[in-house]
mmCIF file of C-alpha atoms and ligand atoms in Angstrom:
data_model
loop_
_atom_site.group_PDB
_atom_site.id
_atom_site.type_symbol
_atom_site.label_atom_id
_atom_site.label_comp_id
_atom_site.label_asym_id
_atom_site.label_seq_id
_atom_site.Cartn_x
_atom_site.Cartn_y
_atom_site.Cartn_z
ATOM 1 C CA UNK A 1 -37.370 -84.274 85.847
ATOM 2 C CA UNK A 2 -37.648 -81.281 84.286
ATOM 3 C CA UNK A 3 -34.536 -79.067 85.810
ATOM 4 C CA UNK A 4 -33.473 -79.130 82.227
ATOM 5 C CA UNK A 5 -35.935 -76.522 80.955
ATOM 6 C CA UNK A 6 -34.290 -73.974 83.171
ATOM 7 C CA UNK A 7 -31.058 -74.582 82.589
ATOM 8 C CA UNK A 8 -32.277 -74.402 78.227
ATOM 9 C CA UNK A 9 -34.232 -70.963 78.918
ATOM 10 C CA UNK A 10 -30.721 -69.758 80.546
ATOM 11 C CA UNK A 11 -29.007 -70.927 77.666
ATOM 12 C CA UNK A 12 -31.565 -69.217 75.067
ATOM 13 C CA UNK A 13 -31.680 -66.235 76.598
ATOM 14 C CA UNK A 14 -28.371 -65.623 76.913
ATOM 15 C CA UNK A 15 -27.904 -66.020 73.618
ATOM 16 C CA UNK A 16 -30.430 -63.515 73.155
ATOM 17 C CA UNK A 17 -28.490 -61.187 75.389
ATOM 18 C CA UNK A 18 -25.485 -61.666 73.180
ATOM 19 C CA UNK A 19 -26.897 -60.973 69.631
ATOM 20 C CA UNK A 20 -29.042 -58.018 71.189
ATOM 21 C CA UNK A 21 -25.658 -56.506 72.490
ATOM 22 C CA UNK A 22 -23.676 -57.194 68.956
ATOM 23 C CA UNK A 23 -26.349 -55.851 66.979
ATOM 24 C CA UNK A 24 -26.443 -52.773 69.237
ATOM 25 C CA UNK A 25 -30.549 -53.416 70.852
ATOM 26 C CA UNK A 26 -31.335 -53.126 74.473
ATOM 27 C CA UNK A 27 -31.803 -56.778 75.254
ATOM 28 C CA UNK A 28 -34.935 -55.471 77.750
ATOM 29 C CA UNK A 29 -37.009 -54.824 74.635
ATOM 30 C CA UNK A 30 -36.923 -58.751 73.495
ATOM 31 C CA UNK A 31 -39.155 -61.231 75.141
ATOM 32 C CA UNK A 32 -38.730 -65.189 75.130
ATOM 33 C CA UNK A 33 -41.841 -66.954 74.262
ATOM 34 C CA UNK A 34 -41.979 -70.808 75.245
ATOM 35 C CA UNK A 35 -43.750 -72.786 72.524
ATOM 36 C CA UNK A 36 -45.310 -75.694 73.978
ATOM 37 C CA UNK A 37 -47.279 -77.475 71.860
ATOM 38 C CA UNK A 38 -46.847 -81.170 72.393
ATOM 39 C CA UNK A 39 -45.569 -80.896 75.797
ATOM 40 C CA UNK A 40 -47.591 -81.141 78.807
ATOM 41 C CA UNK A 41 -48.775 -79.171 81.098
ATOM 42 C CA UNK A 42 -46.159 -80.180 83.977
ATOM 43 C CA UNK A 43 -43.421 -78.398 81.657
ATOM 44 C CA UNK A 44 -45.452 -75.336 80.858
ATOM 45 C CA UNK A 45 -46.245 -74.635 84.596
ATOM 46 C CA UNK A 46 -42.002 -75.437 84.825
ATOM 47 C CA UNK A 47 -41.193 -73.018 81.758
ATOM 48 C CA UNK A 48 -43.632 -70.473 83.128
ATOM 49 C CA UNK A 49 -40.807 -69.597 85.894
ATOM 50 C CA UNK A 50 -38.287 -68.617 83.052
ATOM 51 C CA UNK A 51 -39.678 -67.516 80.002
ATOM 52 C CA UNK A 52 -41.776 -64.163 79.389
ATOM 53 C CA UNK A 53 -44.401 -65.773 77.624
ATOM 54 C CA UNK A 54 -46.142 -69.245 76.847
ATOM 55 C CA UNK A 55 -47.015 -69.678 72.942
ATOM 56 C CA UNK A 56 -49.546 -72.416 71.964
ATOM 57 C CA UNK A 57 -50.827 -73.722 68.202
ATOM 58 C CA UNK A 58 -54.175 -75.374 68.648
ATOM 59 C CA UNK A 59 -57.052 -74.245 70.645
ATOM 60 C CA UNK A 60 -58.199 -77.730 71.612
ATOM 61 C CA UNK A 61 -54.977 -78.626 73.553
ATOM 62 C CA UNK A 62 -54.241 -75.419 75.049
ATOM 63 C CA UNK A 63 -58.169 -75.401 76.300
ATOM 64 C CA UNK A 64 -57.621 -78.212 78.266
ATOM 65 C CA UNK A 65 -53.944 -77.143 79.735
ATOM 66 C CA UNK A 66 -55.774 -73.845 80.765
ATOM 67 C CA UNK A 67 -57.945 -76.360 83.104
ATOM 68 C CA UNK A 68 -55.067 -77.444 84.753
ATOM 69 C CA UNK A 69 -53.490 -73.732 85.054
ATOM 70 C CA UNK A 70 -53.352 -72.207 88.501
ATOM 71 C CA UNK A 71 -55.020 -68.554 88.045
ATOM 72 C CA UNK A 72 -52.394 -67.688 89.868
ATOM 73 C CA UNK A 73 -49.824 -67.809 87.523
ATOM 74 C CA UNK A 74 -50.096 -64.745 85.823
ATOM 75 C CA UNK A 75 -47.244 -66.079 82.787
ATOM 76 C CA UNK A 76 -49.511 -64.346 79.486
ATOM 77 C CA UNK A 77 -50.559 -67.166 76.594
ATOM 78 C CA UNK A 78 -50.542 -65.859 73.452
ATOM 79 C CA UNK A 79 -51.840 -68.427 70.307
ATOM 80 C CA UNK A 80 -49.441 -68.762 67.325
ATOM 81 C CA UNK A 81 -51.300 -71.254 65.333
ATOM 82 C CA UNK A 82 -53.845 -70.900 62.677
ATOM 83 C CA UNK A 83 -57.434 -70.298 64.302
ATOM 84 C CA UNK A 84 -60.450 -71.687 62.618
ATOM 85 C CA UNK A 85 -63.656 -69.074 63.088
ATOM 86 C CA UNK A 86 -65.647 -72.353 65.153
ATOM 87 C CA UNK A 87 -63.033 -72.012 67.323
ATOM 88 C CA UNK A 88 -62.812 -68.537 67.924
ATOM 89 C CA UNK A 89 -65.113 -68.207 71.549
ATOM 90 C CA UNK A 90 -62.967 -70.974 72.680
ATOM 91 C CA UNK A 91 -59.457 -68.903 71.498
ATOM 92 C CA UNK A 92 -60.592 -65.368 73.271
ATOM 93 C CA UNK A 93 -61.263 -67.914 76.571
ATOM 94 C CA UNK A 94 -58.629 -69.496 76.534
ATOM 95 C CA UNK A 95 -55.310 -66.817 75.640
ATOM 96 C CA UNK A 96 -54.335 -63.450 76.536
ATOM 97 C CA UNK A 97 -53.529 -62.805 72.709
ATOM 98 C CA UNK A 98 -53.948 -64.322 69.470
ATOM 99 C CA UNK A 99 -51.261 -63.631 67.296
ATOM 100 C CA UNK A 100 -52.396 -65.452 64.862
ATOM 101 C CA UNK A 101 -55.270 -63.375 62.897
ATOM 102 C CA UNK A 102 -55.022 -63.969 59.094
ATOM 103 C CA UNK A 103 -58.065 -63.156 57.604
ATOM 104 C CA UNK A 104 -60.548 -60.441 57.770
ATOM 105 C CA UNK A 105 -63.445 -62.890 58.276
ATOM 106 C CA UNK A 106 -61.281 -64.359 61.159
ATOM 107 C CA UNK A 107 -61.165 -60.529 62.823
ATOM 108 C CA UNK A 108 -64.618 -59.721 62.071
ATOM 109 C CA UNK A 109 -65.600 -62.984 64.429
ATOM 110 C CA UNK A 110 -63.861 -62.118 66.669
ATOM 111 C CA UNK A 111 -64.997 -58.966 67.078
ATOM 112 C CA UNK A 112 -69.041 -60.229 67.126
ATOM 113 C CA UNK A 113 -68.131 -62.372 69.885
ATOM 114 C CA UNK A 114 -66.282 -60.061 72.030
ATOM 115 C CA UNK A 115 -69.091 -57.750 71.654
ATOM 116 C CA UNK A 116 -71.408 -60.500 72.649
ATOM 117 C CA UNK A 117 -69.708 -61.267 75.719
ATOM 118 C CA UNK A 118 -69.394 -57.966 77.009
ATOM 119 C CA UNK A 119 -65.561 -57.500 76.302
ATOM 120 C CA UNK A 120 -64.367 -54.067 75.991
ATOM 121 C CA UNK A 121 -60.927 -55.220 74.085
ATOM 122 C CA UNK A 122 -58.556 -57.925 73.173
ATOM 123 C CA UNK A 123 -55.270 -57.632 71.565
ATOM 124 C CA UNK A 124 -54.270 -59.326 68.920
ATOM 125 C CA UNK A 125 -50.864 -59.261 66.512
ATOM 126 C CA UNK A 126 -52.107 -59.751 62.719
ATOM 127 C CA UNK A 127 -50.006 -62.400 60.796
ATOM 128 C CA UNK A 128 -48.143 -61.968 57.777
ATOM 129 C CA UNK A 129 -46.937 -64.080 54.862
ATOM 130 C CA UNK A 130 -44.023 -62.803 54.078
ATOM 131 C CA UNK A 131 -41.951 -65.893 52.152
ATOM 132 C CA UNK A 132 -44.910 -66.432 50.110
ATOM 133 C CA UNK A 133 -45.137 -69.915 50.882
ATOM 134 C CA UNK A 134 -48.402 -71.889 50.294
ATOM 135 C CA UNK A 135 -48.561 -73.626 53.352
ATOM 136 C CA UNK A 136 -48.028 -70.556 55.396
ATOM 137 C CA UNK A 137 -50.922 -68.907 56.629
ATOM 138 C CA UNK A 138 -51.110 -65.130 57.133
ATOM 139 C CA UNK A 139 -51.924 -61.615 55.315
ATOM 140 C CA UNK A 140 -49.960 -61.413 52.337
ATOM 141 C CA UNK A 141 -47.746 -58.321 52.724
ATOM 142 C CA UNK A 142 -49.239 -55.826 49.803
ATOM 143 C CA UNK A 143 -52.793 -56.320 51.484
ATOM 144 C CA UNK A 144 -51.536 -55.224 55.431
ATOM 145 C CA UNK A 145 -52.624 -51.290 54.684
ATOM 146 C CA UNK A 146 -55.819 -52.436 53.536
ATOM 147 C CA UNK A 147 -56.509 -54.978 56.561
ATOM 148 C CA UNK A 148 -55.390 -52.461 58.738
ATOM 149 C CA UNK A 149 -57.723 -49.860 57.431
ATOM 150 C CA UNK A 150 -60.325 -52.548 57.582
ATOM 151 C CA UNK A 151 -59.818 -53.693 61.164
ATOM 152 C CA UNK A 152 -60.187 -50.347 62.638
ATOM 153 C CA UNK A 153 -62.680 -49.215 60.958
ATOM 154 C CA UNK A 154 -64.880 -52.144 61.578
ATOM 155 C CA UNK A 155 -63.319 -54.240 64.370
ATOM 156 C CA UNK A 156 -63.351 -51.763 67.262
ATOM 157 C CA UNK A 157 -62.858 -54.271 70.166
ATOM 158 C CA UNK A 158 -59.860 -55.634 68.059
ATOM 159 C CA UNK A 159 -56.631 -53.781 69.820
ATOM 160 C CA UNK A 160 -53.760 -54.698 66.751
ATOM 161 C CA UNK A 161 -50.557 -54.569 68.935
ATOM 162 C CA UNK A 162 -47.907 -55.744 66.750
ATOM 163 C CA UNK A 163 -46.981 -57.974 63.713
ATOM 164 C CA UNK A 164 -46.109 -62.010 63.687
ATOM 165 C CA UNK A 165 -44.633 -64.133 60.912
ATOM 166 C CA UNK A 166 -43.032 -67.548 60.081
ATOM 167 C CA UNK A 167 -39.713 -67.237 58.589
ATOM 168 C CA UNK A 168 -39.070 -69.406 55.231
ATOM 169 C CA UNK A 169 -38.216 -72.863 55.446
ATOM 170 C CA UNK A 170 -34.995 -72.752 53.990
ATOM 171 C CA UNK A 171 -31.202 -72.689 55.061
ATOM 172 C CA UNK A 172 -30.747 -69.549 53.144
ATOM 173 C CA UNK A 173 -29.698 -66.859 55.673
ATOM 174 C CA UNK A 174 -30.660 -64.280 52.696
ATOM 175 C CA UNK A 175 -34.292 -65.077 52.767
ATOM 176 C CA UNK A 176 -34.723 -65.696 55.769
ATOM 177 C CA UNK A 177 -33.054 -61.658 56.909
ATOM 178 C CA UNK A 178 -34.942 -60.636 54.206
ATOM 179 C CA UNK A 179 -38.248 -61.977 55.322
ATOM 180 C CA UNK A 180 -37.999 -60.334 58.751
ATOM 181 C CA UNK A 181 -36.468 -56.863 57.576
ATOM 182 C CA UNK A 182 -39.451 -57.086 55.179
ATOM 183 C CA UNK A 183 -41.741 -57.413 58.177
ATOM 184 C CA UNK A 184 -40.080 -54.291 60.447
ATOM 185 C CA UNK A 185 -40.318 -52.196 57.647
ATOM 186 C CA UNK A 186 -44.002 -53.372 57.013
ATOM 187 C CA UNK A 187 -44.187 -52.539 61.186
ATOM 188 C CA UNK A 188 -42.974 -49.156 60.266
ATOM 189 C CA UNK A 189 -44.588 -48.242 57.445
ATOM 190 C CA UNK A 190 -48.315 -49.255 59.351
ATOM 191 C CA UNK A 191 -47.163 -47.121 62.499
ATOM 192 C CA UNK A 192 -46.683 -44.156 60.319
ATOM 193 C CA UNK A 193 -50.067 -44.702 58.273
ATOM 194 C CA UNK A 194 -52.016 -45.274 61.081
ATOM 195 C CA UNK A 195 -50.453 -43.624 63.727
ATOM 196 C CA UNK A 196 -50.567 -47.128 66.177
ATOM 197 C CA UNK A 197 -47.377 -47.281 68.676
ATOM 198 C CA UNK A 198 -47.652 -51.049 67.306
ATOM 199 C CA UNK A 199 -44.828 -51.876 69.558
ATOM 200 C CA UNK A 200 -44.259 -55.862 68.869
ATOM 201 C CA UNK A 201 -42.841 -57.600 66.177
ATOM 202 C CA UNK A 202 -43.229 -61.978 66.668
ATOM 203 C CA UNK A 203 -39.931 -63.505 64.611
ATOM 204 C CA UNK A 204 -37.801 -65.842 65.234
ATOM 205 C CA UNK A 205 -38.236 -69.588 66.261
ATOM 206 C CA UNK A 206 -35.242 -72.245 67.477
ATOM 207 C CA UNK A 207 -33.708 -72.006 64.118
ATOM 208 C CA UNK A 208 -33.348 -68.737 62.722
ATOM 209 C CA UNK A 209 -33.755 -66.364 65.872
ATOM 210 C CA UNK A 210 -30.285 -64.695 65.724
ATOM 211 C CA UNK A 211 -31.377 -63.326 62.169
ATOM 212 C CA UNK A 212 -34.966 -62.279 63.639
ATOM 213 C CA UNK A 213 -33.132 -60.195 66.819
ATOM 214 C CA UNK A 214 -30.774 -58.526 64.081
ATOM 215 C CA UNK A 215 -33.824 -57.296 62.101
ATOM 216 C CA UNK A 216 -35.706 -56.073 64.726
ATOM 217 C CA UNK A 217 -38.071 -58.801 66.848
ATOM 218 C CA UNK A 218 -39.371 -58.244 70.252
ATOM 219 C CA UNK A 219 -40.738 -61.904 70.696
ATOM 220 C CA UNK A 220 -38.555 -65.061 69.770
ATOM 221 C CA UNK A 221 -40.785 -67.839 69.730
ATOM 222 C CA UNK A 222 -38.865 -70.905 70.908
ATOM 223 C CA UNK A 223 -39.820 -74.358 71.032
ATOM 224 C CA UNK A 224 -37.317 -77.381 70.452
ATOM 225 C CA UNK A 225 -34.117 -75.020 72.376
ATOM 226 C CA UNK A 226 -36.076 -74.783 75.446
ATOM 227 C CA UNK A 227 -38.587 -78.284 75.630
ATOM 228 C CA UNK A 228 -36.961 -80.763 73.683
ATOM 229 C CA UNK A 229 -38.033 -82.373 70.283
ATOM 230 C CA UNK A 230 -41.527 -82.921 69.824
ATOM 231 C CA UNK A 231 -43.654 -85.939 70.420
ATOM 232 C CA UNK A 232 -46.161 -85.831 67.487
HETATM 233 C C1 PLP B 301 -43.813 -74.589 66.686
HETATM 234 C C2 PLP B 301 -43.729 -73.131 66.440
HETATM 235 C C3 PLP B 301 -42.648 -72.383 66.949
HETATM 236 C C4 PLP B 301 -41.468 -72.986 67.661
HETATM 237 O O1 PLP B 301 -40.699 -73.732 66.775
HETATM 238 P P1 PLP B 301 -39.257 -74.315 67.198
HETATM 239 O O2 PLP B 301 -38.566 -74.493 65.909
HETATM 240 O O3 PLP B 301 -39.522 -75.615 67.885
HETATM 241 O O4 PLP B 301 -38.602 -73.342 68.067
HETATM 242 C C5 PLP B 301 -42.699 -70.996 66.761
HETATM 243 N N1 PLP B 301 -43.705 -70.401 66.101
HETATM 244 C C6 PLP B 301 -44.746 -71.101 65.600
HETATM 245 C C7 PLP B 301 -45.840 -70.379 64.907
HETATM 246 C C8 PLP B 301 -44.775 -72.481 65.742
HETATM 247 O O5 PLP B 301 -45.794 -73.157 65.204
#
């Protein structure tokens, strides 16, 4: 029922292999994320055998996959959707890392409730905006130095481990490569300022993650390749 996942991650990821090799990267430093919103849990716990990670939208659904999640499947959960602050307790409960932190308000709650719980640290990626697209969340790209500087001055259980964006909804290869080169050098340019090893760059979904790999990604975040259209 669902063999076919395995033989899709195969597929993906050896496509992975091949752009990694033509574009001269060491295909050990890229990581295959599973999105899985809209699927159930039956082809998560599948996809967990093959993919590196497990990449979620919505707290609500995710929260009650986690219930039926075996703790001993140690496959990490990151969120990649938008994350409302009322939602936030249920987010650091429910994934190993939110990728998906957009606002300062949005860190600054997260912080409070880590501290109330006791939690030393949780990583997070911050997202960026970079086709300026209204309908995209994220950190518009002149403001990253000064959320940076913000998080760690005033978010200490906050551990910022990389960079995420969407890439523009368009067929344009230009903006699209120039979208994700804008976000490595962004990566670059924060690693230098802040001295942070920042070591992960999220680009790249079903669509455009050839152009993602060229310019630099560490997590492809694939959804349709791997599970299939979507059952909204
Ligand atoms: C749904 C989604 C994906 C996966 O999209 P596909 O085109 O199905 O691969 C990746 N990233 C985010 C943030 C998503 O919401």
């Amino acid at each position: 029922m669902v063999d076919f996942i395995e033989h899709n991650v195969r597929d993906v990821s050896e496509k992975i292999t091949r752009i990694a090799k033509d574009c001269g990267r060491d295909r050990n430093e890229i990581k295959l994320m599973g999105v899985s919103k809209f699927h159930p849990l039956e082809m998560m716990i599948e996809a967990s055998r093959w993919v590196d990670l497990l990449g979620e939208n919505r707290v609500q659904e995710a929260s009650e996959k986690r219930a039926g999640w075996s703790v001993g499947n140690k496959t990490p959960w990151h969120l990649i959707g938008h994350l409302q602050k009322n939602k936030a307790r249920k987010a650091l409960e429910t994934f190993d890392l939110i990728e998906s932190v957009d606002s300062f308000e949005l860190a600054q709650t997260l912080d409070r409730i880590l501290e109330k719980t006791g939690r030393e640290s949780f990583p997070v990626f911050i997202e960026v905006n970079m086709s300026g697209e209204t309908s995209k969340n994220g950190v518009a790209p002149a403001s990253v130095p000064g959320f940076f500087e913000n998080v760690l001055a005033q978010c200490p259980r906050l551990r910022v481990e990389g960079l995420m964006t969407l890439g523009p909804l368009t067929e344009d290869e230009r903006s699209i490569r120039t979208a994700f080169s804008g976000l490595r050098d962004i990566c670059v340019a924060m690693r230098a300022e802040f001295g942070l090893p920042l070591p992960e760059l999220s680009m790249g979904m079903s669509g455009d993650f050839a152009i993602a790999i060229q310019e630099g990604s560490t997590i492809v975040r694939i959804g349709t390749a791997i599970f299939g259209p979507r059952n909204l």
